[in-house]
Short mmCIF file of C-alpha atoms in Angstrom, two decimals:
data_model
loop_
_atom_site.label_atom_id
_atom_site.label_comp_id
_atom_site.label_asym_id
_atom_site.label_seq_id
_atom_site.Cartn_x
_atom_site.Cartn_y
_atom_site.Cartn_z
CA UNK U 1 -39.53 -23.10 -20.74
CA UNK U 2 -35.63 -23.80 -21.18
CA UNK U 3 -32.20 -23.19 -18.99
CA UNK U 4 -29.14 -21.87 -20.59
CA UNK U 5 -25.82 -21.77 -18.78
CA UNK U 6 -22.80 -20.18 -19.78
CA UNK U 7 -19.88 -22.65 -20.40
CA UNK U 8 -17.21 -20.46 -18.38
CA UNK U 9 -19.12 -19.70 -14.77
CA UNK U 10 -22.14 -21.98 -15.03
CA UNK U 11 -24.15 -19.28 -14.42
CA UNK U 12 -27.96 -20.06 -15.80
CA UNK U 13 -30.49 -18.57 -17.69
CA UNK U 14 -34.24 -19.86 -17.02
CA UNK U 15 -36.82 -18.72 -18.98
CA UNK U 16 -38.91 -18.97 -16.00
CA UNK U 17 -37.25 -16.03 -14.01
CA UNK U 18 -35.90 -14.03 -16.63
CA UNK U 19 -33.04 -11.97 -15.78
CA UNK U 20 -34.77 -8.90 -14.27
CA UNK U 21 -32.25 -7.14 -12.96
CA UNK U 22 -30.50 -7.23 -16.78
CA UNK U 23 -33.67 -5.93 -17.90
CA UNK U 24 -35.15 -9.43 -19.41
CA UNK U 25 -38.56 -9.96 -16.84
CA UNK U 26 -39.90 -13.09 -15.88
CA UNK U 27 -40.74 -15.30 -18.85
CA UNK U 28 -38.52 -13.54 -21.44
CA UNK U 29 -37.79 -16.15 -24.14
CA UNK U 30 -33.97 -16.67 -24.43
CA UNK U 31 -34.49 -15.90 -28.36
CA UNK U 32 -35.50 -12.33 -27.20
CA UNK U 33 -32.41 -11.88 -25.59
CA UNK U 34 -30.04 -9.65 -27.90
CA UNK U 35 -26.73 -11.85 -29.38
CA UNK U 36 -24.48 -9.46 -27.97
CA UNK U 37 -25.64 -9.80 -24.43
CA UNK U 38 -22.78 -11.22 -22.26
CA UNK U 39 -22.93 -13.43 -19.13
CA UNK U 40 -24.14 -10.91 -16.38
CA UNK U 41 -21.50 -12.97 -14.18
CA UNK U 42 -18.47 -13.83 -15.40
CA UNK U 43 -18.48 -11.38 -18.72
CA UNK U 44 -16.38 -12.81 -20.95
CA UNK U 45 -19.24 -15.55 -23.19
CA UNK U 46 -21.89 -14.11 -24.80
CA UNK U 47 -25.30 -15.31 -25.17
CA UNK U 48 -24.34 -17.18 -28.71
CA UNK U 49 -22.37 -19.06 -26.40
CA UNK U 50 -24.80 -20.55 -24.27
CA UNK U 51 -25.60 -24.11 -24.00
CA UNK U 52 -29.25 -25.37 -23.53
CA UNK U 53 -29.39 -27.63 -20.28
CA UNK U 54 -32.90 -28.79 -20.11
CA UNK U 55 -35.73 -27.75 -22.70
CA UNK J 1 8.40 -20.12 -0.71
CA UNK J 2 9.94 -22.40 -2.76
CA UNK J 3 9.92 -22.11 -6.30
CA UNK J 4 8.42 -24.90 -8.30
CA UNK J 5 6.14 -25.91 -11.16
CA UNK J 6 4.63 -29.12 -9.88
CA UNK J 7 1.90 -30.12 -12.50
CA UNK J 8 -0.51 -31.85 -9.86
CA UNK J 9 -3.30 -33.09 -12.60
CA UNK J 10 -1.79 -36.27 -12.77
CA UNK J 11 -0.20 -36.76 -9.98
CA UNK J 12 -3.13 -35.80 -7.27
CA UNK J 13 -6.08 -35.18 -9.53
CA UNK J 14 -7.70 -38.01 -11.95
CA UNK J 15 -6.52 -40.53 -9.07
CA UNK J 16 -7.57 -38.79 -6.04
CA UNK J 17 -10.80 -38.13 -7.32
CA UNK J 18 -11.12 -41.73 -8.66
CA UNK J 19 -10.87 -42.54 -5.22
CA UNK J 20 -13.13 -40.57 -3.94
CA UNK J 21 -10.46 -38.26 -2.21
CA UNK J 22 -11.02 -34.42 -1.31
CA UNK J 23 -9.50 -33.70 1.44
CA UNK J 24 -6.30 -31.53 0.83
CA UNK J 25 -3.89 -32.88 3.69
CA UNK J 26 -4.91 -36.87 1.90
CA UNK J 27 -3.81 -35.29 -0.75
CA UNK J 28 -0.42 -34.13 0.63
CA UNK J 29 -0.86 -30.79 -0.71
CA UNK J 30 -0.67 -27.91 1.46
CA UNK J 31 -1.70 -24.04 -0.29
CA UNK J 32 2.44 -22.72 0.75
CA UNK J 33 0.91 -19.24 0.41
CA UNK J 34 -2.16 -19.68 2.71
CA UNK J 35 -0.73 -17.85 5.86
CA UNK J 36 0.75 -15.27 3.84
CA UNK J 37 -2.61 -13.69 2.51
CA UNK J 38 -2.90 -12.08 5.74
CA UNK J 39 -0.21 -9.70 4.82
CA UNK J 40 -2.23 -7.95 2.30
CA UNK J 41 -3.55 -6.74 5.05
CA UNK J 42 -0.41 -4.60 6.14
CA UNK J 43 -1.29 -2.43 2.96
CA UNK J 44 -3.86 -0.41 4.37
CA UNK J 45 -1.91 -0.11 7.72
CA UNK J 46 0.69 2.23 6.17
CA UNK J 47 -0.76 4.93 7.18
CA UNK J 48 -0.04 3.97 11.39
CA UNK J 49 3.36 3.10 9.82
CA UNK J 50 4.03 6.31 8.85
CA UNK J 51 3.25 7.65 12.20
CA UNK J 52 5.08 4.96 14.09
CA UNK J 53 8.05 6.58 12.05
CA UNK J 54 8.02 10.00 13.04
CA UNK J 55 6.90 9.47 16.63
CA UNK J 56 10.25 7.13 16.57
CA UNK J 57 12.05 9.49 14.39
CA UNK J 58 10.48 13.14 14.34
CA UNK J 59 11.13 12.79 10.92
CA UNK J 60 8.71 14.68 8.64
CA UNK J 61 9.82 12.28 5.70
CA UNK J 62 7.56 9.88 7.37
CA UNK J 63 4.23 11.41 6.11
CA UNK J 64 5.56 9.97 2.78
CA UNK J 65 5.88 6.21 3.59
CA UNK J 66 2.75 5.29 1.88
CA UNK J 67 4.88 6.44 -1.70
CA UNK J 68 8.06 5.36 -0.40
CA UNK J 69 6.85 1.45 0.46
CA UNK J 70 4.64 1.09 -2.95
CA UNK J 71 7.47 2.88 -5.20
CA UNK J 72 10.84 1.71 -3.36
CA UNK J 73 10.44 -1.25 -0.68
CA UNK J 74 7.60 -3.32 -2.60
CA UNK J 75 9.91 -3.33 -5.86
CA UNK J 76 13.02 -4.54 -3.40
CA UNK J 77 11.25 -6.97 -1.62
CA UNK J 78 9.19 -8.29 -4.63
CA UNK J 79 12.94 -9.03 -6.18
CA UNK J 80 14.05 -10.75 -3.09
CA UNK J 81 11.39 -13.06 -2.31
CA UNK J 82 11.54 -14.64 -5.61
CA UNK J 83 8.94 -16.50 -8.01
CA UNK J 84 6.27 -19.11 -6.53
CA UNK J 85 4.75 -20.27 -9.95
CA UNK J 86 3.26 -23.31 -7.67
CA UNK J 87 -0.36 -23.73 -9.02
CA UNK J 88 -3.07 -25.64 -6.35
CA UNK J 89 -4.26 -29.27 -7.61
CA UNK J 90 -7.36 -28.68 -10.19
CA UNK J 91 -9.20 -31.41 -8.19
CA UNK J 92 -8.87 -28.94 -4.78
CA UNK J 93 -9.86 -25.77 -7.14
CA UNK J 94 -13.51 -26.10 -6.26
CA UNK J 95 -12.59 -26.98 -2.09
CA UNK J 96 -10.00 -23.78 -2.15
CA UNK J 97 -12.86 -21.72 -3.49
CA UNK J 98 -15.38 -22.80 -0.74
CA UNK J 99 -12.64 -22.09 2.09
CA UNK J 100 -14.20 -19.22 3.98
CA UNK J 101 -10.83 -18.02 5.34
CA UNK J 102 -9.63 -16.66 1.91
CA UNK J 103 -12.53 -14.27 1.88
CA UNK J 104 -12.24 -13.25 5.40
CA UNK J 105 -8.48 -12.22 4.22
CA UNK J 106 -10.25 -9.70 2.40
CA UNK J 107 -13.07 -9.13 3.88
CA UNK J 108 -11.22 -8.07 6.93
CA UNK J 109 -8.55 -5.54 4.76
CA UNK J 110 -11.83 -3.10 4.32
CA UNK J 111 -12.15 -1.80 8.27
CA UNK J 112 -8.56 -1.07 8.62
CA UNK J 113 -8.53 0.79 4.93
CA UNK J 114 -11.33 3.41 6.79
CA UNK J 115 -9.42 3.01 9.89
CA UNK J 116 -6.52 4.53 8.06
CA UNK J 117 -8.34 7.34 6.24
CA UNK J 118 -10.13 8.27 8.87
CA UNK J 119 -7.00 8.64 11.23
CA UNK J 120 -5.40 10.22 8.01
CA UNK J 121 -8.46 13.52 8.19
CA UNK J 122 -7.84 13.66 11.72
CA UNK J 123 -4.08 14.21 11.51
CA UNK J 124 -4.39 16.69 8.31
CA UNK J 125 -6.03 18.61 10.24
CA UNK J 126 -3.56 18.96 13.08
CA UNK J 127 -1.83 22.67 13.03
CA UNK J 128 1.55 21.62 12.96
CA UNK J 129 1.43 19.57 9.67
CA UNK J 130 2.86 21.77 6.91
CA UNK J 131 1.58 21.58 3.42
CA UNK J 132 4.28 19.32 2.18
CA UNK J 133 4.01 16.81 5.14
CA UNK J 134 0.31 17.07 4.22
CA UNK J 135 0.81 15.84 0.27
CA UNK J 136 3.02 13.29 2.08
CA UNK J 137 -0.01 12.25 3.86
CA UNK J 138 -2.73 12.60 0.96
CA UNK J 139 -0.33 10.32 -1.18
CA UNK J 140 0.36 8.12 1.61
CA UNK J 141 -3.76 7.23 2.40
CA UNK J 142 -3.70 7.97 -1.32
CA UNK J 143 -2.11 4.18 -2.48
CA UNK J 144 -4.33 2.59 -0.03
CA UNK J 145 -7.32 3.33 -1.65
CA UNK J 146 -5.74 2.53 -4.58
CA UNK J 147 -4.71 -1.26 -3.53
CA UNK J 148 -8.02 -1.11 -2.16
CA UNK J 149 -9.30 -1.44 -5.50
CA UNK J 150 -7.52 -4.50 -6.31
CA UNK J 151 -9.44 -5.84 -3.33
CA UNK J 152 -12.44 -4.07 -4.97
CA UNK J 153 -11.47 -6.10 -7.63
CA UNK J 154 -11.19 -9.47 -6.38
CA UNK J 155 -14.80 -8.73 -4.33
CA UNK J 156 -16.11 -7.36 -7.73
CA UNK J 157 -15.67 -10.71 -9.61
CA UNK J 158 -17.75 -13.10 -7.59
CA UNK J 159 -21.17 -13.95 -7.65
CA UNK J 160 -22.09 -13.36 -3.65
CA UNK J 161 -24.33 -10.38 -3.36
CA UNK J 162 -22.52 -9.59 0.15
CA UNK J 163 -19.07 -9.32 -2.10
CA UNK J 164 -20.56 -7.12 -4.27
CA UNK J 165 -21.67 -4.70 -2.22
CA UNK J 166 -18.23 -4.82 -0.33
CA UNK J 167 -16.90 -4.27 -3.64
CA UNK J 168 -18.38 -1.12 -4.37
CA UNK J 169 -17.59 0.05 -0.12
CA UNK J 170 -13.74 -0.44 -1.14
CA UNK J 171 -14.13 1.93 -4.05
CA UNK J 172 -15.89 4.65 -2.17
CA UNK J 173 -12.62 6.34 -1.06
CA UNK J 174 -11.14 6.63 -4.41
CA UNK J 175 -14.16 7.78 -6.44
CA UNK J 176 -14.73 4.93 -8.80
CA UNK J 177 -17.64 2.95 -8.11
CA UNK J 178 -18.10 3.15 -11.57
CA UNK J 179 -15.07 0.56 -12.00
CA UNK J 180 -17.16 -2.25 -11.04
CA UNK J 181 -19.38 -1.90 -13.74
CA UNK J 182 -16.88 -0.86 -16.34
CA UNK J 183 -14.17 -3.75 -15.06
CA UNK J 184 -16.61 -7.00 -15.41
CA UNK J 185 -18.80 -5.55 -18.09
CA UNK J 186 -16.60 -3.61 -20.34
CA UNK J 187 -12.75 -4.37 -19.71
CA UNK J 188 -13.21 -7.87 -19.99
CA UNK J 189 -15.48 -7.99 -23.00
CA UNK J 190 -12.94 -5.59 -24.82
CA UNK J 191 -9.71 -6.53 -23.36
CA UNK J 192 -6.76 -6.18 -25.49
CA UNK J 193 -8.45 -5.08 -28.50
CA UNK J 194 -8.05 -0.95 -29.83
CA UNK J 195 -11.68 -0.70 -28.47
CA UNK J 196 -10.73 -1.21 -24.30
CA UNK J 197 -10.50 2.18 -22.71
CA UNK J 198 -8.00 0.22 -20.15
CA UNK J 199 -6.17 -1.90 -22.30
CA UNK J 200 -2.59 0.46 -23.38
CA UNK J 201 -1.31 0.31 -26.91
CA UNK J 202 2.49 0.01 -27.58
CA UNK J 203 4.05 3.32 -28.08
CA UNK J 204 1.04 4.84 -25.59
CA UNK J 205 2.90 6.24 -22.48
CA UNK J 206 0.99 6.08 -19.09
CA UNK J 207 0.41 9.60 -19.34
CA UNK J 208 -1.33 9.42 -22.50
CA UNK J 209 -3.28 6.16 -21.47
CA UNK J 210 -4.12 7.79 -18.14
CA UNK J 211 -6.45 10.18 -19.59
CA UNK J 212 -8.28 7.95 -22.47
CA UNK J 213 -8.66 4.98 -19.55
CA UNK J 214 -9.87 7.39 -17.11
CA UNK J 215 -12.82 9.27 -19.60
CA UNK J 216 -12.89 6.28 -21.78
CA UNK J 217 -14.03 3.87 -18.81
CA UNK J 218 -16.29 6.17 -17.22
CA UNK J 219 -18.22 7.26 -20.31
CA UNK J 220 -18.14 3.33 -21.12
CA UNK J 221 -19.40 2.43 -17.65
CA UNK J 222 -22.39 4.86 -18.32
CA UNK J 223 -22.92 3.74 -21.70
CA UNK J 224 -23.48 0.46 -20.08
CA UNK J 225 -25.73 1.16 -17.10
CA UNK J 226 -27.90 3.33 -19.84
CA UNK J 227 -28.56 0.38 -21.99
CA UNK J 228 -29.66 -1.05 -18.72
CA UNK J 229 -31.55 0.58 -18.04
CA UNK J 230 -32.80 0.78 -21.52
CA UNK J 231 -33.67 -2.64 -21.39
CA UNK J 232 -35.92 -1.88 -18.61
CA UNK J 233 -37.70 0.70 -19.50
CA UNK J 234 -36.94 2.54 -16.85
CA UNK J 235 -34.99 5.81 -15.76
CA UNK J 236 -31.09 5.83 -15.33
CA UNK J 237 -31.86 8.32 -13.44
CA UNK J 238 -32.28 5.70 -10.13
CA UNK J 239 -30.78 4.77 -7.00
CA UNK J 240 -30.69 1.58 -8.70
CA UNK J 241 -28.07 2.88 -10.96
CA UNK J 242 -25.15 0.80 -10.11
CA UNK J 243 -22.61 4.05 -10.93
CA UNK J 244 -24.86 6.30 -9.16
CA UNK J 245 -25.40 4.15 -5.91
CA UNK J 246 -21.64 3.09 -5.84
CA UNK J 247 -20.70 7.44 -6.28
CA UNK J 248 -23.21 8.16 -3.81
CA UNK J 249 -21.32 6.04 -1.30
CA UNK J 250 -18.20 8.05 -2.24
CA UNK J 251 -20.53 11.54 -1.31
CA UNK J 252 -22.15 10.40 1.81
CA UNK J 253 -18.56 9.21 2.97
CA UNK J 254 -16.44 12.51 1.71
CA UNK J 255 -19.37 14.47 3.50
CA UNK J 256 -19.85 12.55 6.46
CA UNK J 257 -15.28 13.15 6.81
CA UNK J 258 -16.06 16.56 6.01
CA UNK J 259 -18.68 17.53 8.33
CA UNK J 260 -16.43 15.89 11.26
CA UNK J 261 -13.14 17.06 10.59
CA UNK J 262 -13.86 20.64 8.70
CA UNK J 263 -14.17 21.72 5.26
CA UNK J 264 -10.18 21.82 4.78
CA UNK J 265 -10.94 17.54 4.55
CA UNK J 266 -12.07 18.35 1.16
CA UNK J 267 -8.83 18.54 -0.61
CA UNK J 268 -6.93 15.58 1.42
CA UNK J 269 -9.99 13.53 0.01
CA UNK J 270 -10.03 14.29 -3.79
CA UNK J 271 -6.24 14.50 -4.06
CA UNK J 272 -5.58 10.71 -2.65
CA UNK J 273 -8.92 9.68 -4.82
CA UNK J 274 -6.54 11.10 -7.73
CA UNK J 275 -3.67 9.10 -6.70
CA UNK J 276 -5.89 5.93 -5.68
CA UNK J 277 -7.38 5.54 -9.10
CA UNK J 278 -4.48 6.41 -10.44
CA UNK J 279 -2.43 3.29 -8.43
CA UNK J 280 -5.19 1.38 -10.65
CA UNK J 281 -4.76 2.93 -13.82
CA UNK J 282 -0.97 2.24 -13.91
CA UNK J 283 -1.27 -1.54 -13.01
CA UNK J 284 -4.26 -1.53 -15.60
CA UNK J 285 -1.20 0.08 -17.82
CA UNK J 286 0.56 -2.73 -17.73
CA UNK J 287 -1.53 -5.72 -17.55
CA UNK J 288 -2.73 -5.53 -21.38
CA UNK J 289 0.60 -3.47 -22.99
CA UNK J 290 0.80 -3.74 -26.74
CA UNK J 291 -1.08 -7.05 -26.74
CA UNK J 292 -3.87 -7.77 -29.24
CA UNK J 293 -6.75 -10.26 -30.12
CA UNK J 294 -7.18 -10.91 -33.69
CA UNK J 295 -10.16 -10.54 -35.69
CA UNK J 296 -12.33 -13.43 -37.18
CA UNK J 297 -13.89 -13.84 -40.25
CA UNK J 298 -17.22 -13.03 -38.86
CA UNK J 299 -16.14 -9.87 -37.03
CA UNK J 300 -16.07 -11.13 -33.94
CA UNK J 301 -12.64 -11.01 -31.99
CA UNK J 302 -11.22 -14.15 -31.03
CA UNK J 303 -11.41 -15.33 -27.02
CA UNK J 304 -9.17 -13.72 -24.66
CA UNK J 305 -6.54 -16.29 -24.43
CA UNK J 306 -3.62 -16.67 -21.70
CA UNK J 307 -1.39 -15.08 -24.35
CA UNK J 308 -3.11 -11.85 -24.31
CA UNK J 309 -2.17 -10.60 -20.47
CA UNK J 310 0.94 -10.08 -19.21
CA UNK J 311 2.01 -12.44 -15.93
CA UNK J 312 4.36 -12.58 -12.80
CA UNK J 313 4.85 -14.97 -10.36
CA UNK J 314 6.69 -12.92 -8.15
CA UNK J 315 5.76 -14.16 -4.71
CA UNK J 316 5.38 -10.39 -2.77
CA UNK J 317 3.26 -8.85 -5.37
CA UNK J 318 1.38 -11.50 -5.85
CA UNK J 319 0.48 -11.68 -1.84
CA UNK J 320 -0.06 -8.01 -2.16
CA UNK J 321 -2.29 -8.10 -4.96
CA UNK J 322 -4.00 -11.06 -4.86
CA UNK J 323 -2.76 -12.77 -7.26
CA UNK J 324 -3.56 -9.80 -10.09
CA UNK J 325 -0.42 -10.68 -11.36
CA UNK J 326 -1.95 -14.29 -12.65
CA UNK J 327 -3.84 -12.06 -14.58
CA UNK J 328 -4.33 -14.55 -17.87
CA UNK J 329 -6.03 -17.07 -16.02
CA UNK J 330 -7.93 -14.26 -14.23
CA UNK J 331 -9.16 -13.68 -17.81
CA UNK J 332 -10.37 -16.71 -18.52
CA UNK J 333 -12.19 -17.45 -15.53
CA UNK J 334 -13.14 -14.08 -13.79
CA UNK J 335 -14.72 -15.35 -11.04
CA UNK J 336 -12.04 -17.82 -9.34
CA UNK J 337 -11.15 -16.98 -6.40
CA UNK J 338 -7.88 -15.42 -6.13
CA UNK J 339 -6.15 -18.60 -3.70
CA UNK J 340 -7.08 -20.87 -7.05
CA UNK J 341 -5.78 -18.44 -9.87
CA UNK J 342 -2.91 -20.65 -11.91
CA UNK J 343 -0.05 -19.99 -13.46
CA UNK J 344 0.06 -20.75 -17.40
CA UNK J 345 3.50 -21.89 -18.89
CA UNK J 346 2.73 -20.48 -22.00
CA UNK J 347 1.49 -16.83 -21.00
CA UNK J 348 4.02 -14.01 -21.50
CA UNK J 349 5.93 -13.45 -18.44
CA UNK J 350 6.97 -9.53 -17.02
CA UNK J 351 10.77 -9.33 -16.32
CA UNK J 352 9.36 -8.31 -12.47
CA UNK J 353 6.58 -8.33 -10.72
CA UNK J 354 3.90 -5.33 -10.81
CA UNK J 355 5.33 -3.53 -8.24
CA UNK J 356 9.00 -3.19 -9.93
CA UNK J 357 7.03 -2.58 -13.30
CA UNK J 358 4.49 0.19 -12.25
CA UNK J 359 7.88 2.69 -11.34
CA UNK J 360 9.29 1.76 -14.84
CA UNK J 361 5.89 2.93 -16.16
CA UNK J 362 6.00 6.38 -14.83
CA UNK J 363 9.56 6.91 -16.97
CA UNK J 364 8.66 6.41 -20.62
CA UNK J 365 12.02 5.93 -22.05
CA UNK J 366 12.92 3.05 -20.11
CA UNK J 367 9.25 1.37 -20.51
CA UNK J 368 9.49 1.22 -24.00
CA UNK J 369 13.05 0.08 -23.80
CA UNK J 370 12.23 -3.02 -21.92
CA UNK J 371 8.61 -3.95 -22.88
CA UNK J 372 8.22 -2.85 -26.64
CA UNK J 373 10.80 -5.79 -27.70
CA UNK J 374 8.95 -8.15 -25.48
CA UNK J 375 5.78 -7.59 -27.49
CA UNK J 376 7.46 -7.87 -30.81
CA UNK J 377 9.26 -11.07 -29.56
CA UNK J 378 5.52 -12.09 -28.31
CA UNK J 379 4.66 -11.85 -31.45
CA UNK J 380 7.69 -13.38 -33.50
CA UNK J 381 8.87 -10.35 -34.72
CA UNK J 382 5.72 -9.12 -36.18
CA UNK J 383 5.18 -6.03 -34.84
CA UNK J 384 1.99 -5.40 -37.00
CA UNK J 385 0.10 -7.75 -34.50
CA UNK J 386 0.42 -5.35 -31.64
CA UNK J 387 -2.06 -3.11 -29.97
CA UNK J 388 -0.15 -0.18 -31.35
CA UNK J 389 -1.34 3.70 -30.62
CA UNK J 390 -2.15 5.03 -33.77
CA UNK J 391 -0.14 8.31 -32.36
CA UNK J 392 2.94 5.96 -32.78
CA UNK J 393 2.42 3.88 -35.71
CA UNK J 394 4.96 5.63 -38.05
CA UNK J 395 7.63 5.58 -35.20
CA UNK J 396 6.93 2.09 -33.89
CA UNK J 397 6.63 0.51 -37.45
CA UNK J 398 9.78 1.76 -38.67
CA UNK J 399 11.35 1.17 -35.28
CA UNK J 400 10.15 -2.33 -35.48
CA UNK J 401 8.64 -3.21 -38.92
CA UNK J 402 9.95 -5.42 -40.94
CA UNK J 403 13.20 -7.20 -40.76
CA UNK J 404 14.09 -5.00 -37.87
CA UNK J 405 11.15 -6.90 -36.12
CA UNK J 406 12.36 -10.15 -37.07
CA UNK J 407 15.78 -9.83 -36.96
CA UNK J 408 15.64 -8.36 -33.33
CA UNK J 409 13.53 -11.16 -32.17
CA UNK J 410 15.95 -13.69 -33.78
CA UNK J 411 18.96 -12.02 -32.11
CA UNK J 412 17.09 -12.21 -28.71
CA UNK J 413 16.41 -15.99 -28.95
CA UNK J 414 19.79 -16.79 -29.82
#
């Protein structure tokens, strides 16, 4: 399972945990994630924006 | 505050952190507007002002202060104290941000807000305040909800769940606990493209933006909670609802203030949630005026950049506001903390600071006079790269299109 973080707030997405409250449960791959999803923190990078930290 | 555009990378940063440094006074820097944060926190004490006045005076006028500091004194003041365009060392940005005093300064402005509209239902009620002294009063508790939200605001932004949640308690008295959803979600996503409910187009006046931002947002707002939900397979229809929990707040509280101080609370509340949200509205009015993000090839708009907010560095409004008024760099990093918000050389700069531009907003005429030439400069002289309201486009174009673009711009620079 992989961690993306967005390049603006650092905030991370791990496959592991999902995003729950966003509506992505535990173990949601981040290729199921829609493209036009933004960063539940800071808003302003989308998910094509993400960098992989650690596959 | 002295005014001065040290650029500290150099000078403090690479070194200082080469060396291992991190401690500001090593550093010789010292945050000039530290001790001054703490009078955002006269804001939502207007209210006691205005009744310091008129047990000093007996003057009825007083009920009014709340109007007469945001709309007369602020603007004065904010021209006297001058410009701080000072920005922190970037090598401090991330020890500035982990100072817990900052957030105490506005943690601490939420008690007094309640303190205020509390006392404020208790004194509408009193039989000797006639109906005009009562408006007075309404509009008065009115503009502290409204700076409220820029405190809303600031809380909104950050990643703390305790923030968050004080967030959406600061927007309870004006009614928009949908505005944290909307603001981070929505506004900043959209900004300064035809698409943002809260960013104005040239030629728009406030009172044609006011409604579109106000419906636009909210229906936005729900639109996004929906999807949500959507996404979870679940019912909007929940306490989980982030609009629905925040408005809920705003019911228990108007109905809690009701069933203490009588049903006649009913229209002192909605009438300064009208003016509160409307405080916001106006500042939103200006933040994003007749500025516009261009469109790449593959239909995606570019980033927000600094150019595409308007700035200040007026040194009161900025203290008021928290820093709002760095509002380019707020767009490109939402959740700094306000104490480490810069200012950018390059960004477009308002003649004065929010609170001088928010009364030229409510006149029209002289709006357009002095910001519609500042966007067409902003943009060289092409007036076909503003955010213009489609309403206007025939006026505004041959106002502006062209030569007369260009040639106006020219004259300006020379």
């Amino acid at each position: 399972m992989s961690k993306y973080r967005c390049p603006e707030c650092e905030y991370e997405y791990d496959e592991d945990n999902g995003e729950p409250r966003e509506g992505f449960p535990a173990g949601t791959p981040f290729a199921e994630v829609p493209d036009d999803w933004t960063c539940p923190d800071c808003g302003v990078r989308d998910k094509v924006d993400f960098e992989l930290v650690e596959s | 505050m002295e005014a001065s555009t040290v650029e500290p990378t150099g000078r403090y940063g690479d070194e200082a952190l080469a060396a291992g440094v991190t401690d500001q006074e090593a550093l010789g820097w010292r945050d000039g507007k530290r001790y001054a944060w703490l009078l955002g926190l006269l804001v939502p004490m207007i209210p006691f002002g205005a009744l310091q006045w008129h047990m000093i005076t007996g003057s009825d006028i007083a009920w009014w202060f709340g109007p007469i500091v945001i709309f007369v004194i602020f603007p004065l003041v904010d021209m006297i104290a001058g410009i701080d365009g000072s920005n922190p060392p970037s090598s401090l940005i991330e020890w500035l941000e982990n100072d817990k005093y900052y957030r105490w300064c506005t943690f601490l402005f939420l008690p007094i807000q309640f303190a205020s509209l509390i006392w404020v239902c208790w004194m509408w009620t009193r039989p000797y305040m006639d109906t005009v002294d009562k408006v007075g009063l309404a509009a008065t508790v009115g503009m502290v909800s409204g700076i409220a939200i820029a405190c809303a605001h600031e809380l909104g932004h950050k990643k703390e769940k305790l923030e968050r949640w004080l967030s959406k308690i600061a927007l309870a008295p004006s009614m928009y606990g949908h505005f944290y959803i909307e603001h981070n979600r929505g506004h900043h996503v959209r900004v300064s493209t035809p698409e943002d409910p809260a960013s104005a187009r040239m030629g728009e006046s406030f009172y044609a933006f006011w409604p579109r931002t106000v419906g636009g947002s909210l229906k936005s707002a729900w639109h996004l909670e929906s999807a949500r939900f959507k996404r979870l397979k679940k019912s909007k229809w929940s306490i989980k609802n982030d609009i629905l929990n925040a408005w809920l707040m705003s019911v228990v509280l108007f109905a809690v203030l009701t069933a203490i101080f009588g049903w006649m609370t009913l229209p002192l509340l909605l009438l300064q949630a009208v003016i509160g949200f409307s405080m916001l509205e106006v500042v939103n009015y200006l933040e994003h005026y007749g500025l516009m993000r261009r469109k790449g090839e593959d239909g995606r708009y570019e980033r927000c950049q600094p150019e595409h907010s308007w700035n200040s560095n007026n040194t009161w409004s900025n203290v008021m506001l928290y820093h709002l008024q760095r509002h380019s760099d707020h767009h490109a990093h939402p959740t700094r903390r306000y104490q480490s918000l810069r200012h950018i050389d390059d960004a477009p700069q308002l003649p004065t600071g929010y609170a001088g531009m928010i009364v030229l907003a409510v006149f029209p005429p002289f709006w357009y006079k002095v910001m519609d030439k500042r966007c067409v400069e902003h943009y060289d002289g092409d007036v076909t790269r503003c955010n213009i309201s489609p309403r206007a486009r025939k006026r505004i174009l041959k106002r502006w299109g062209g030569d007369a673009g260009v040639s106006t711009a020219k004259q300006e620079a020379a």
